[in-house]
Amino acid sequence: MASADKPINTDVPEKDVFALHFLQSLSNLRRQNTFDSPEKTNDRVKKIKKAAYVSMARAAGGTNRLWSRALLRRAAKENNKVVRFPRRKKRVTCLRRRSNRRDPVEEEEAERLRNLVPGGGGMGTSKLMEETAHYIKCLSMQVKVMQCLVDGLAPK
Amino acid sequence: MNSSLLTPSSSSSSPHHLQSPATFDHDDFLQNFFSSAPWPSSALDDDAPPPTSDSSLAGFHHHDVDSRNQITMIPLSHHNPNDAVDVNALYSGFSAGSLPFHFPQGSGGGVMKQSHTQTQSQATASTTTGGTAATPQTKPKVRARRGQATDPHSIAERLRRERIAERMKSLQELVPNGNKTDKASMLDEIIDYVKFLQLQVKVILYLSLVLSMSRLGGAASVSSQISEDAGGSNENTSGENQTAAKMTEHQVAKLMEEDMGSAMQYLQGKGLCLMPISLATTISTATCPSRNPLISAVKEAGVPLSPNAVTTPLVNVKGASVVTVKDASSVSKP
C-alpha cells in the first residue's frame, strides 16, 4: 500500500464559476419549456432543484470529485440518460480494498455521513472525509451564490 | 430568500449517540473500571472524556479482548487533553482497540499476548509523540513482538488512522463550532452542518419560488408543494430526528401563505426575527468577529401585506448573538 500521503486538494472554484453554471442551467430550463401554469409547479420546482444541484456539481469539479460524479449520475438516471465517466486510478482502489477499511467504532457516524453526501456508499472512510470537506465548501458557495441572485432580483 | 432557521442542537443528539453503544449490558464492566482505575478527572477540563471513555470502552469491549489491558491503556491516552497529540492519542487508542481484529487467525494465547503487547507499545508510542516510528525501550519481549507487529496490516491501519485524523482536522476548520476535541461529537457537528447546508439550499430555492409565485398569485400551491417535498425528504434521509429546523420551515411556509404578520410573530416566538440587512451585518461583525456564526442573511421581496417588510431579511444567528437578535426585534416590528 502506498505509504506517502499526497497533500489533499480541497480547492473550490470561485463564486462566479458557480454563478455562471447556475445561470446557464436556469436559462437552459427557460429555453426548454414555458412554465406559467400553477398546476405544473411540482415539476417546475423539481426541475429547478435538480438544475441547481447539477450546476453545482459541474461547477465544483465536474467529474473529478466522487460526490459530483454520483450527483450527475443520479440526475442523469432520472432523465434516462446513460453517463459514462473515464475510469481513473483503478489500481489504487484495488490495493486499498485489501486493508480493513471500516472500523465499527466510528462506522455509525460514517454511515450517517454516507447517507448525506452523494456517492458516499462506495467510499472508504478517509475518502469520505475528503469528499465531505469539498462538499461542504461547495454547498456553502452555492448558498452564497443563490442568496446574491435572489437579493439582486428582489424588487425594492 | 429565507435561510433555514434554527440549527439543530448537537448537544441533544450527541448524548443519544454516545450512550447507545454503552447500553449493551456493560454496566457492571464500567462499574469495575471506574472503581479500579483512578480517573484523572483533574487533568480533564471538558465534559467530553467520560462519554468518550464510555464509547471507547464499549468499542473495546466489543472486540472481546482482555479488559484489564484496555483499562490501563485508556487513562494514558487521556492524560494529555491539551496536547497537540491529543487527537493522535485518541486515535491510537482506538486503533489499538481494533488491532485484535487483525489476529483472529493466530493461536488463542498468542493472540492475547500479541494484542496485549501491541496495545502497550501503541500506548507508549502515543504518549511520547505521534506514533509512527516509536520504539519502546523497556521490554525486549515487546521488541521481538514488534517485528511481527509491523506487518502491513497494522501499518496500514495506523496510516489509515492518521489520514482520517488529518482530514478530520481540516473538516474541523470548516465547520463552525469545530472546537470539540471529541471525535464523535465532531462528527456529529459535521453531519449536522451538512444537513443544515443542504436544507439551506433547498429553502432558498423554494422560498424564492414562493416569492416569485406570490407575485403571480400561486403562492398556496407552491407552499403546499414545499411542505410535501420537505416531508418526503425527511423520511428519505433519516427517520431518527426531524430537526427543529425542518419543523420551523414547515411552519413558516404555511404561515407565509396566509399572512406575513403571523409568520413574523411565529419567528419571534422562536427567538428569531426579521431585521434589515444592514443591522444584521452590523450585529454580526460587532458581537462575534472571531467566531464563525451561522449567519444566513436572507432578503425577502416586497410582500403586499406588510408594507414595512420590504427588503427585510431573515437572520439566524447562532450562539451569543441570539440575545441581541431578540433585542433588535422591537426595532423591526412594523
Short mmCIF file of C-alpha atoms in Angstrom, two decimals:
data_model
loop_
_atom_site.label_atom_id
_atom_site.label_comp_id
_atom_site.label_asym_id
_atom_site.label_seq_id
_atom_site.Cartn_x
_atom_site.Cartn_y
_atom_site.Cartn_z
CA MET A 1 0.00 0.00 0.00
CA ALA A 2 1.31 3.45 -0.79
CA SER A 3 2.73 4.92 2.36
CA ALA A 4 3.05 8.52 1.28
CA ASP A 5 0.02 10.65 1.72
CA LYS A 6 -0.48 13.13 -1.07
CA PRO A 7 -1.47 16.61 0.01
CA ILE A 8 -5.22 16.87 0.00
CA ASN A 9 -6.61 19.27 -2.52
CA THR A 10 -9.90 20.77 -1.49
CA ASP A 11 -9.84 23.89 -3.56
CA VAL A 12 -13.16 25.15 -4.69
CA PRO A 13 -13.60 27.43 -7.66
CA GLU A 14 -14.65 30.98 -7.13
CA LYS A 15 -18.15 32.19 -6.71
CA ASP A 16 -18.52 33.37 -10.28
CA VAL A 17 -17.97 29.89 -11.64
CA PHE A 18 -20.85 28.64 -9.58
CA ALA A 19 -22.99 31.59 -10.56
CA LEU A 20 -22.20 31.07 -14.19
CA HIS A 21 -23.17 27.43 -14.14
CA PHE A 22 -26.32 28.06 -12.22
CA LEU A 23 -27.49 30.83 -14.51
CA GLN A 24 -26.65 28.77 -17.52
CA SER A 25 -28.71 25.89 -16.28
CA LEU A 26 -31.61 28.20 -15.49
CA SER A 27 -31.54 29.73 -18.91
CA ASN A 28 -31.46 26.24 -20.38
CA LEU A 29 -34.54 25.40 -18.41
CA ARG A 30 -36.22 28.50 -19.64
CA ARG A 31 -35.47 27.70 -23.21
CA GLN A 32 -36.77 24.19 -22.88
CA ASN A 33 -40.28 24.87 -21.79
CA THR A 34 -42.58 27.64 -20.80
CA PHE A 35 -43.89 27.18 -17.28
CA ASP A 36 -46.50 29.57 -16.16
CA SER A 37 -49.31 27.29 -15.21
CA PRO A 38 -49.70 26.70 -11.48
CA GLU A 39 -50.57 23.06 -11.94
CA LYS A 40 -47.09 22.29 -13.09
CA THR A 41 -45.34 23.90 -10.15
CA ASN A 42 -44.48 20.44 -8.92
CA ASP A 43 -42.42 19.70 -11.97
CA ARG A 44 -41.04 23.15 -12.09
CA VAL A 45 -39.79 23.02 -8.54
CA LYS A 46 -38.22 19.65 -9.10
CA LYS A 47 -36.57 20.75 -12.29
CA ILE A 48 -35.14 23.85 -10.74
CA LYS A 49 -33.90 21.92 -7.76
CA LYS A 50 -32.24 19.38 -9.97
CA ALA A 51 -30.75 22.11 -12.11
CA ALA A 52 -29.32 23.75 -9.04
CA TYR A 53 -27.64 20.60 -7.84
CA VAL A 54 -26.37 19.59 -11.23
CA SER A 55 -24.94 23.01 -11.90
CA MET A 56 -23.27 22.94 -8.53
CA ALA A 57 -21.79 19.54 -9.26
CA ARG A 58 -20.48 20.70 -12.59
CA ALA A 59 -19.08 23.90 -11.25
CA ALA A 60 -17.49 22.26 -8.26
CA GLY A 61 -15.30 19.81 -10.01
CA GLY A 62 -17.05 18.15 -12.84
CA THR A 63 -16.12 14.52 -12.80
CA ASN A 64 -13.01 14.91 -10.74
CA ARG A 65 -14.85 14.54 -7.49
CA LEU A 66 -16.66 11.43 -6.41
CA TRP A 67 -19.66 13.18 -4.99
CA SER A 68 -20.23 15.33 -8.02
CA ARG A 69 -19.94 12.27 -10.17
CA ALA A 70 -22.56 10.49 -8.12
CA LEU A 71 -24.84 13.51 -8.27
CA LEU A 72 -24.56 13.81 -12.00
CA ARG A 73 -25.14 10.13 -12.44
CA ARG A 74 -28.21 10.26 -10.25
CA ALA A 75 -29.61 13.21 -12.15
CA ALA A 76 -28.91 11.65 -15.50
CA LYS A 77 -30.59 8.44 -14.45
CA GLU A 78 -33.81 10.33 -13.92
CA ASN A 79 -33.54 11.60 -17.44
CA ASN A 80 -32.90 8.08 -18.67
CA LYS A 81 -29.54 9.06 -19.93
CA VAL A 82 -26.51 6.92 -19.53
CA VAL A 83 -23.47 8.76 -18.34
CA ARG A 84 -20.00 7.45 -18.76
CA PHE A 85 -17.07 8.63 -16.76
CA PRO A 86 -13.45 7.94 -17.51
CA ARG A 87 -12.08 5.38 -15.10
CA ARG A 88 -9.07 6.55 -13.31
CA LYS A 89 -6.78 5.20 -10.63
CA LYS A 90 -8.28 1.79 -10.80
CA ARG A 91 -5.18 0.11 -9.45
CA VAL A 92 -5.02 2.22 -6.33
CA THR A 93 -8.57 1.41 -5.39
CA CYS A 94 -7.89 -2.29 -5.72
CA LEU A 95 -4.94 -2.00 -3.40
CA ARG A 96 -6.87 -0.06 -0.84
CA ARG A 97 -9.67 -2.52 -0.63
CA ARG A 98 -7.38 -5.16 0.73
CA SER A 99 -6.91 -3.39 4.01
CA ASN A 100 -9.61 -3.42 6.61
CA ARG A 101 -11.00 -0.02 5.96
CA ARG A 102 -14.09 0.02 8.13
CA ASP A 103 -13.99 0.35 11.83
CA PRO A 104 -17.18 -0.30 13.78
CA VAL A 105 -16.42 2.30 16.40
CA GLU A 106 -16.78 5.19 14.02
CA GLU A 107 -18.82 3.38 11.44
CA GLU A 108 -22.10 4.58 12.87
CA GLU A 109 -21.20 8.16 12.21
CA ALA A 110 -19.63 7.35 8.90
CA GLU A 111 -22.85 5.66 7.89
CA ARG A 112 -24.82 8.80 8.58
CA LEU A 113 -22.37 10.84 6.58
CA ARG A 114 -22.59 8.38 3.75
CA ASN A 115 -26.31 8.87 3.59
CA LEU A 116 -25.89 12.60 3.36
CA VAL A 117 -23.06 13.02 0.95
CA PRO A 118 -23.91 11.84 -2.56
CA GLY A 119 -21.91 8.84 -3.60
CA GLY A 120 -20.88 8.06 -0.09
CA GLY A 121 -21.73 4.41 -0.22
CA GLY A 122 -18.72 3.36 -2.22
CA MET A 123 -16.06 5.27 -0.38
CA GLY A 124 -13.73 4.37 2.38
CA THR A 125 -13.86 6.45 5.49
CA SER A 126 -10.87 8.61 4.76
CA LYS A 127 -12.05 9.30 1.25
CA LEU A 128 -15.43 10.09 2.66
CA MET A 129 -13.94 12.75 4.88
CA GLU A 130 -12.19 14.33 1.98
CA GLU A 131 -15.32 14.37 -0.12
CA THR A 132 -17.29 15.79 2.77
CA ALA A 133 -14.90 18.69 3.13
CA HIS A 134 -15.16 19.54 -0.51
CA TYR A 135 -18.89 19.06 -0.47
CA ILE A 136 -19.30 21.43 2.44
CA LYS A 137 -17.27 24.08 0.69
CA CYS A 138 -19.24 23.75 -2.50
CA LEU A 139 -22.57 23.79 -0.69
CA SER A 140 -21.72 26.99 1.12
CA MET A 141 -20.54 28.55 -2.09
CA GLN A 142 -23.76 27.58 -3.79
CA VAL A 143 -25.77 29.05 -0.95
CA LYS A 144 -23.94 32.34 -1.20
CA VAL A 145 -24.45 32.48 -4.94
CA MET A 146 -28.14 31.83 -4.69
CA GLN A 147 -28.54 34.38 -1.96
CA CYS A 148 -26.86 37.02 -4.06
CA LEU A 149 -29.03 36.19 -7.02
CA VAL A 150 -32.24 36.42 -5.07
CA ASP A 151 -31.10 39.59 -3.40
CA GLY A 152 -30.41 41.11 -6.75
CA LEU A 153 -33.72 40.03 -8.15
CA ALA A 154 -35.88 41.07 -5.24
CA PRO A 155 -37.87 44.16 -6.00
CA LYS A 156 -37.44 47.27 -3.91
CA MET B 1 -34.82 34.28 0.42
CA ASN B 2 -35.17 32.56 3.66
CA SER B 3 -32.48 30.52 5.18
CA SER B 4 -33.11 27.58 7.40
CA LEU B 5 -33.87 29.00 10.70
CA LEU B 6 -32.68 27.04 13.66
CA THR B 7 -29.59 24.99 13.66
CA PRO B 8 -30.28 21.65 15.27
CA SER B 9 -28.65 21.42 18.62
CA SER B 10 -25.97 18.82 18.53
CA SER B 11 -25.91 18.65 22.29
CA SER B 12 -29.24 16.93 22.22
CA SER B 13 -28.22 14.44 19.64
CA SER B 14 -24.74 13.58 20.81
CA PRO B 15 -25.68 12.07 24.19
CA HIS B 16 -28.06 9.86 22.34
CA HIS B 17 -25.33 8.61 20.17
CA LEU B 18 -22.68 8.31 22.79
CA GLN B 19 -24.75 6.36 25.20
CA SER B 20 -26.28 3.92 22.82
CA PRO B 21 -23.10 1.90 22.38
CA ALA B 22 -22.63 1.72 26.10
CA THR B 23 -26.01 0.29 26.87
CA PHE B 24 -25.38 -3.25 25.89
CA ASP B 25 -25.08 -4.94 29.27
CA HIS B 26 -21.73 -3.46 30.20
CA ASP B 27 -22.83 -1.60 33.23
CA ASP B 28 -21.01 -3.87 35.62
CA PHE B 29 -17.95 -3.74 33.43
CA LEU B 30 -17.99 0.00 33.57
CA GLN B 31 -18.52 -0.07 37.32
CA ASN B 32 -15.41 -2.20 37.67
CA PHE B 33 -13.47 0.18 35.56
CA PHE B 34 -14.45 3.26 37.47
CA SER B 35 -13.75 1.66 40.81
CA SER B 36 -10.44 0.12 39.87
CA ALA B 37 -8.59 2.78 37.92
CA PRO B 38 -8.46 6.25 39.40
CA TRP B 39 -9.97 8.55 36.86
CA PRO B 40 -7.74 11.53 36.21
CA SER B 41 -10.59 13.97 36.35
CA SER B 42 -8.44 16.83 37.49
CA ALA B 43 -6.48 16.76 34.29
CA LEU B 44 -9.54 16.90 32.15
CA ASP B 45 -11.24 20.17 31.59
CA ASP B 46 -14.08 19.36 29.31
CA ASP B 47 -17.05 17.14 29.80
CA ALA B 48 -16.33 15.10 26.74
CA PRO B 49 -13.96 12.48 28.21
CA PRO B 50 -16.41 10.42 30.28
CA PRO B 51 -18.68 9.89 27.33
CA THR B 52 -15.63 9.27 25.23
CA SER B 53 -14.50 6.63 27.65
CA ASP B 54 -17.92 5.07 27.51
CA SER B 55 -17.97 4.83 23.79
CA SER B 56 -14.34 3.79 23.55
CA LEU B 57 -14.77 1.22 26.30
CA ALA B 58 -17.80 -0.11 24.61
CA GLY B 59 -15.86 -0.27 21.43
CA PHE B 60 -13.01 -2.06 23.11
CA HIS B 61 -15.21 -4.50 24.86
CA HIS B 62 -16.81 -5.16 21.59
CA HIS B 63 -13.58 -6.69 20.45
CA ASP B 64 -13.58 -9.20 23.30
CA VAL B 65 -10.05 -8.55 24.41
CA ASP B 66 -8.72 -8.89 27.89
CA SER B 67 -10.42 -5.94 29.50
CA ARG B 68 -7.76 -5.12 32.02
CA ASN B 69 -5.23 -4.31 29.40
CA GLN B 70 -7.63 -1.97 27.76
CA ILE B 71 -8.44 -0.32 31.01
CA THR B 72 -4.87 0.51 31.81
CA MET B 73 -4.40 1.98 28.40
CA ILE B 74 -7.19 4.50 28.46
CA PRO B 75 -6.04 6.80 31.25
CA LEU B 76 -2.72 7.07 29.46
CA SER B 77 -4.31 8.43 26.39
CA HIS B 78 -6.45 10.82 28.34
CA HIS B 79 -3.65 12.28 30.39
CA ASN B 80 -2.88 14.97 27.89
CA PRO B 81 -6.10 16.60 26.89
CA ASN B 82 -4.47 19.81 25.82
CA ASP B 83 -1.60 18.49 23.85
CA ALA B 84 -1.40 18.51 20.16
CA VAL B 85 -1.08 14.77 20.34
CA ASP B 86 -4.45 14.51 21.94
CA VAL B 87 -6.21 13.61 18.75
CA ASN B 88 -3.43 11.22 17.88
CA ALA B 89 -3.68 9.65 21.31
CA LEU B 90 -7.37 9.11 20.90
CA TYR B 91 -6.88 7.62 17.51
CA SER B 92 -4.09 5.31 18.52
CA GLY B 93 -6.25 4.33 21.43
CA PHE B 94 -8.98 3.43 19.02
CA SER B 95 -6.65 1.69 16.66
CA ALA B 96 -5.09 -0.32 19.45
CA GLY B 97 -8.54 -1.42 20.37
CA SER B 98 -9.20 -2.57 16.89
CA LEU B 99 -5.94 -4.39 16.42
CA PRO B 100 -7.30 -7.71 17.68
CA PHE B 101 -9.31 -7.74 14.51
CA HIS B 102 -6.21 -8.47 12.59
CA PHE B 103 -5.19 -11.51 14.52
CA PRO B 104 -8.16 -13.77 14.65
CA GLN B 105 -6.28 -16.42 12.75
CA GLY B 106 -3.48 -16.64 15.30
CA SER B 107 -3.43 -19.06 18.18
CA GLY B 108 -5.55 -18.18 21.20
CA GLY B 109 -2.82 -17.45 23.72
CA GLY B 110 -0.61 -15.92 21.11
CA VAL B 111 -3.38 -13.59 20.10
CA MET B 112 -3.84 -12.25 23.58
CA LYS B 113 -0.18 -11.72 24.14
CA GLN B 114 0.34 -10.08 20.81
CA SER B 115 -2.55 -7.75 21.23
CA HIS B 116 -1.54 -7.00 24.78
CA THR B 117 1.99 -6.08 23.91
CA GLN B 118 0.83 -4.25 20.87
CA THR B 119 -1.58 -2.14 22.81
CA GLN B 120 1.12 -1.34 25.29
CA SER B 121 3.52 -0.36 22.58
CA GLN B 122 0.81 1.67 20.92
CA ALA B 123 0.05 3.43 24.14
CA THR B 124 3.63 4.33 24.80
CA ALA B 125 4.01 5.48 21.25
CA SER B 126 1.00 7.68 21.51
CA THR B 127 2.04 9.36 24.69
CA THR B 128 5.51 10.20 23.50
CA THR B 129 4.99 11.57 20.01
CA GLY B 130 2.79 10.91 17.05
CA GLY B 131 3.19 7.25 16.91
CA THR B 132 4.59 6.24 13.59
CA ALA B 133 8.09 5.04 14.31
CA ALA B 134 8.30 4.90 18.09
CA THR B 135 10.27 2.03 19.57
CA PRO B 136 9.72 1.07 23.23
CA GLN B 137 12.99 0.76 25.07
CA THR B 138 11.87 -1.18 28.11
CA LYS B 139 10.95 -4.73 27.26
CA PRO B 140 12.88 -6.93 24.89
CA LYS B 141 9.78 -9.07 24.72
CA VAL B 142 7.94 -6.24 23.13
CA ARG B 143 10.70 -5.78 20.63
CA ALA B 144 10.53 -9.36 19.50
CA ARG B 145 6.81 -8.98 19.03
CA ARG B 146 7.10 -5.76 17.19
CA GLY B 147 8.94 -7.49 14.43
CA GLN B 148 5.75 -9.34 13.79
CA ALA B 149 3.66 -6.37 14.71
CA THR B 150 4.98 -4.21 11.95
CA ASP B 151 3.34 -6.25 9.31
CA PRO B 152 1.46 -4.45 6.57
CA HIS B 153 -1.86 -4.75 8.34
CA SER B 154 -1.02 -2.70 11.39
CA ILE B 155 0.99 -0.24 9.40
CA ALA B 156 -1.87 0.23 7.03
CA GLU B 157 -4.23 0.57 9.92
CA ARG B 158 -2.09 3.19 11.57
CA LEU B 159 -1.69 5.05 8.34
CA ARG B 160 -5.39 4.98 7.80
CA ARG B 161 -5.97 6.38 11.27
CA GLU B 162 -3.62 9.21 10.60
CA ARG B 163 -5.25 10.01 7.33
CA ILE B 164 -8.64 10.14 8.90
CA ALA B 165 -7.32 12.30 11.70
CA GLU B 166 -5.80 14.68 9.23
CA ARG B 167 -8.98 15.04 7.32
CA MET B 168 -10.98 15.44 10.47
CA LYS B 169 -8.77 18.35 11.33
CA SER B 170 -9.38 20.05 8.04
CA LEU B 171 -13.08 19.43 8.44
CA GLN B 172 -12.92 20.90 11.89
CA GLU B 173 -11.83 24.21 10.48
CA LEU B 174 -14.68 24.26 8.02
CA VAL B 175 -17.47 23.54 10.39
CA PRO B 176 -18.45 26.25 12.84
CA ASN B 177 -18.21 25.17 16.44
CA GLY B 178 -15.39 22.93 15.48
CA ASN B 179 -13.63 23.35 18.78
CA LYS B 180 -14.68 19.98 20.10
CA THR B 181 -11.83 17.61 20.61
CA ASP B 182 -14.03 14.58 20.79
CA LYS B 183 -14.15 12.71 17.55
CA ALA B 184 -17.71 11.54 17.97
CA SER B 185 -19.16 14.95 18.74
CA MET B 186 -17.08 16.46 15.97
CA LEU B 187 -18.60 14.01 13.54
CA ASP B 188 -22.00 14.90 14.90
CA GLU B 189 -21.30 18.54 14.23
CA ILE B 190 -20.14 17.78 10.73
CA ILE B 191 -23.23 15.76 9.97
CA ASP B 192 -25.49 18.45 11.32
CA TYR B 193 -23.69 21.09 9.34
CA VAL B 194 -24.03 19.18 6.10
CA LYS B 195 -27.72 18.70 6.79
CA PHE B 196 -28.05 22.36 7.54
CA LEU B 197 -26.38 23.39 4.30
CA GLN B 198 -28.48 21.08 2.22
CA LEU B 199 -31.55 22.39 3.91
CA GLN B 200 -30.42 25.92 3.27
CA VAL B 201 -30.06 25.32 -0.43
CA LYS B 202 -33.47 23.81 -0.55
CA VAL B 203 -35.09 26.55 1.48
CA ILE B 204 -33.58 29.34 -0.54
CA LEU B 205 -34.73 27.68 -3.69
CA TYR B 206 -38.23 27.08 -2.51
CA LEU B 207 -38.81 30.39 -0.90
CA SER B 208 -37.57 32.26 -3.89
CA LEU B 209 -40.16 30.34 -5.81
CA VAL B 210 -42.76 31.25 -3.26
CA LEU B 211 -41.96 34.88 -3.61
CA SER B 212 -41.96 34.82 -7.35
CA MET B 213 -45.15 32.86 -7.46
CA SER B 214 -46.83 35.07 -4.91
CA ARG B 215 -46.50 37.84 -7.37
CA LEU B 216 -48.23 35.70 -9.91
CA GLY B 217 -50.78 34.55 -7.40
CA GLY B 218 -49.98 30.86 -6.99
CA ALA B 219 -48.41 31.02 -3.56
CA ALA B 220 -50.69 28.49 -1.91
CA SER B 221 -49.87 25.67 -4.27
CA VAL B 222 -46.16 26.29 -4.02
CA SER B 223 -46.27 26.32 -0.24
CA SER B 224 -48.07 23.03 -0.15
CA GLN B 225 -45.52 21.70 -2.55
CA ILE B 226 -42.77 22.81 -0.24
CA SER B 227 -44.28 21.12 2.79
CA GLU B 228 -44.87 17.95 0.91
CA ASP B 229 -41.43 17.86 -0.53
CA ALA B 230 -39.78 18.63 2.76
CA GLY B 231 -41.77 15.89 4.43
CA GLY B 232 -40.78 13.42 1.77
CA SER B 233 -37.13 14.21 2.04
CA ASN B 234 -37.30 13.89 5.81
CA GLU B 235 -38.36 10.32 5.53
CA ASN B 236 -35.68 9.65 2.99
CA THR B 237 -32.74 10.91 4.92
CA SER B 238 -33.18 9.67 8.43
CA GLY B 239 -36.14 8.70 10.48
CA GLU B 240 -34.33 9.42 13.68
CA ASN B 241 -34.91 13.08 14.22
CA GLN B 242 -36.90 15.66 12.44
CA THR B 243 -34.82 18.59 13.38
CA ALA B 244 -36.22 21.77 14.66
CA ALA B 245 -35.13 23.50 11.51
CA LYS B 246 -37.37 21.41 9.31
CA MET B 247 -40.35 21.85 11.53
CA THR B 248 -39.80 25.56 11.59
CA GLU B 249 -39.50 25.52 7.86
CA HIS B 250 -42.84 23.81 7.52
CA GLN B 251 -44.49 26.23 9.87
CA VAL B 252 -43.06 29.26 8.20
CA ALA B 253 -44.06 28.06 4.78
CA LYS B 254 -47.58 27.51 5.95
CA LEU B 255 -47.80 30.81 7.70
CA MET B 256 -46.33 32.74 4.88
CA GLU B 257 -49.04 31.86 2.53
CA GLU B 258 -51.62 33.28 4.86
CA ASP B 259 -50.17 36.29 6.47
CA MET B 260 -46.74 37.78 6.77
CA GLY B 261 -47.52 39.21 10.18
CA SER B 262 -48.31 35.86 11.71
CA ALA B 263 -45.20 34.40 10.15
CA MET B 264 -43.12 37.06 11.77
CA GLN B 265 -44.78 36.52 15.09
CA TYR B 266 -44.07 32.85 14.88
CA LEU B 267 -40.46 33.53 14.18
CA GLN B 268 -40.20 35.89 17.10
CA GLY B 269 -41.66 33.23 19.29
CA LYS B 270 -38.81 31.00 18.22
CA GLY B 271 -36.23 33.59 19.08
CA LEU B 272 -35.59 34.80 15.56
CA CYS B 273 -36.70 37.94 13.91
CA LEU B 274 -36.80 39.83 10.71
CA MET B 275 -34.40 42.66 10.59
CA PRO B 276 -32.86 44.85 7.98
CA ILE B 277 -29.72 43.51 6.42
CA SER B 278 -27.60 46.43 7.49
CA LEU B 279 -28.50 45.85 11.12
CA ALA B 280 -27.78 42.17 10.81
CA THR B 281 -24.35 42.68 9.38
CA THR B 282 -23.53 45.29 11.98
CA ILE B 283 -24.53 42.99 14.77
CA SER B 284 -22.65 40.06 13.35
CA THR B 285 -19.41 41.94 12.97
CA ALA B 286 -19.77 43.62 16.33
CA THR B 287 -20.62 40.70 18.57
CA CYS B 288 -18.77 37.72 17.19
CA PRO B 289 -15.93 38.77 14.94
CA SER B 290 -13.73 35.83 15.90
CA ARG B 291 -16.27 33.06 15.92
CA ASN B 292 -17.81 31.77 12.83
CA PRO B 293 -21.52 32.16 13.35
CA LEU B 294 -24.00 30.63 11.08
CA ILE B 295 -25.41 33.79 9.70
CA SER B 296 -27.52 33.48 6.67
CA ALA B 297 -28.98 36.79 5.83
CA VAL B 298 -31.88 36.46 3.54
CA LYS B 299 -33.83 39.04 1.73
CA GLU B 300 -37.49 38.87 1.11
CA ALA B 301 -39.20 40.50 -1.76
CA GLY B 302 -41.91 43.01 -1.16
CA VAL B 303 -44.99 41.30 0.05
CA PRO B 304 -48.18 43.29 -0.31
CA LEU B 305 -49.41 42.60 3.21
CA SER B 306 -46.84 44.32 5.35
CA PRO B 307 -45.50 47.49 3.83
CA ASN B 308 -42.54 47.70 6.17
CA ALA B 309 -41.34 44.27 5.33
CA VAL B 310 -39.87 45.27 2.04
CA THR B 311 -36.30 44.05 1.82
CA THR B 312 -36.13 42.67 5.30
CA PRO B 313 -34.00 39.58 5.66
CA LEU B 314 -34.41 36.61 7.88
CA VAL B 315 -31.47 36.12 10.13
CA ASN B 316 -30.38 33.14 12.11
CA VAL B 317 -27.54 33.94 14.44
CA LYS B 318 -26.02 31.19 16.47
CA GLY B 319 -24.59 31.36 19.93
CA ALA B 320 -24.03 34.57 21.78
CA SER B 321 -25.73 36.79 19.31
CA VAL B 322 -29.15 35.38 19.89
CA VAL B 323 -29.75 37.81 22.69
CA THR B 324 -29.05 40.80 20.55
CA VAL B 325 -31.33 39.44 17.92
CA LYS B 326 -34.15 39.44 20.36
CA ASP B 327 -33.42 42.98 21.38
CA ALA B 328 -33.41 44.20 17.86
CA SER B 329 -36.73 42.62 17.13
CA SER B 330 -38.52 45.61 18.56
CA VAL B 331 -36.79 47.78 16.01
CA SER B 332 -38.06 45.90 13.04
CA LYS B 333 -41.58 45.44 14.19
CA PRO B 334 -43.92 47.22 11.82
#
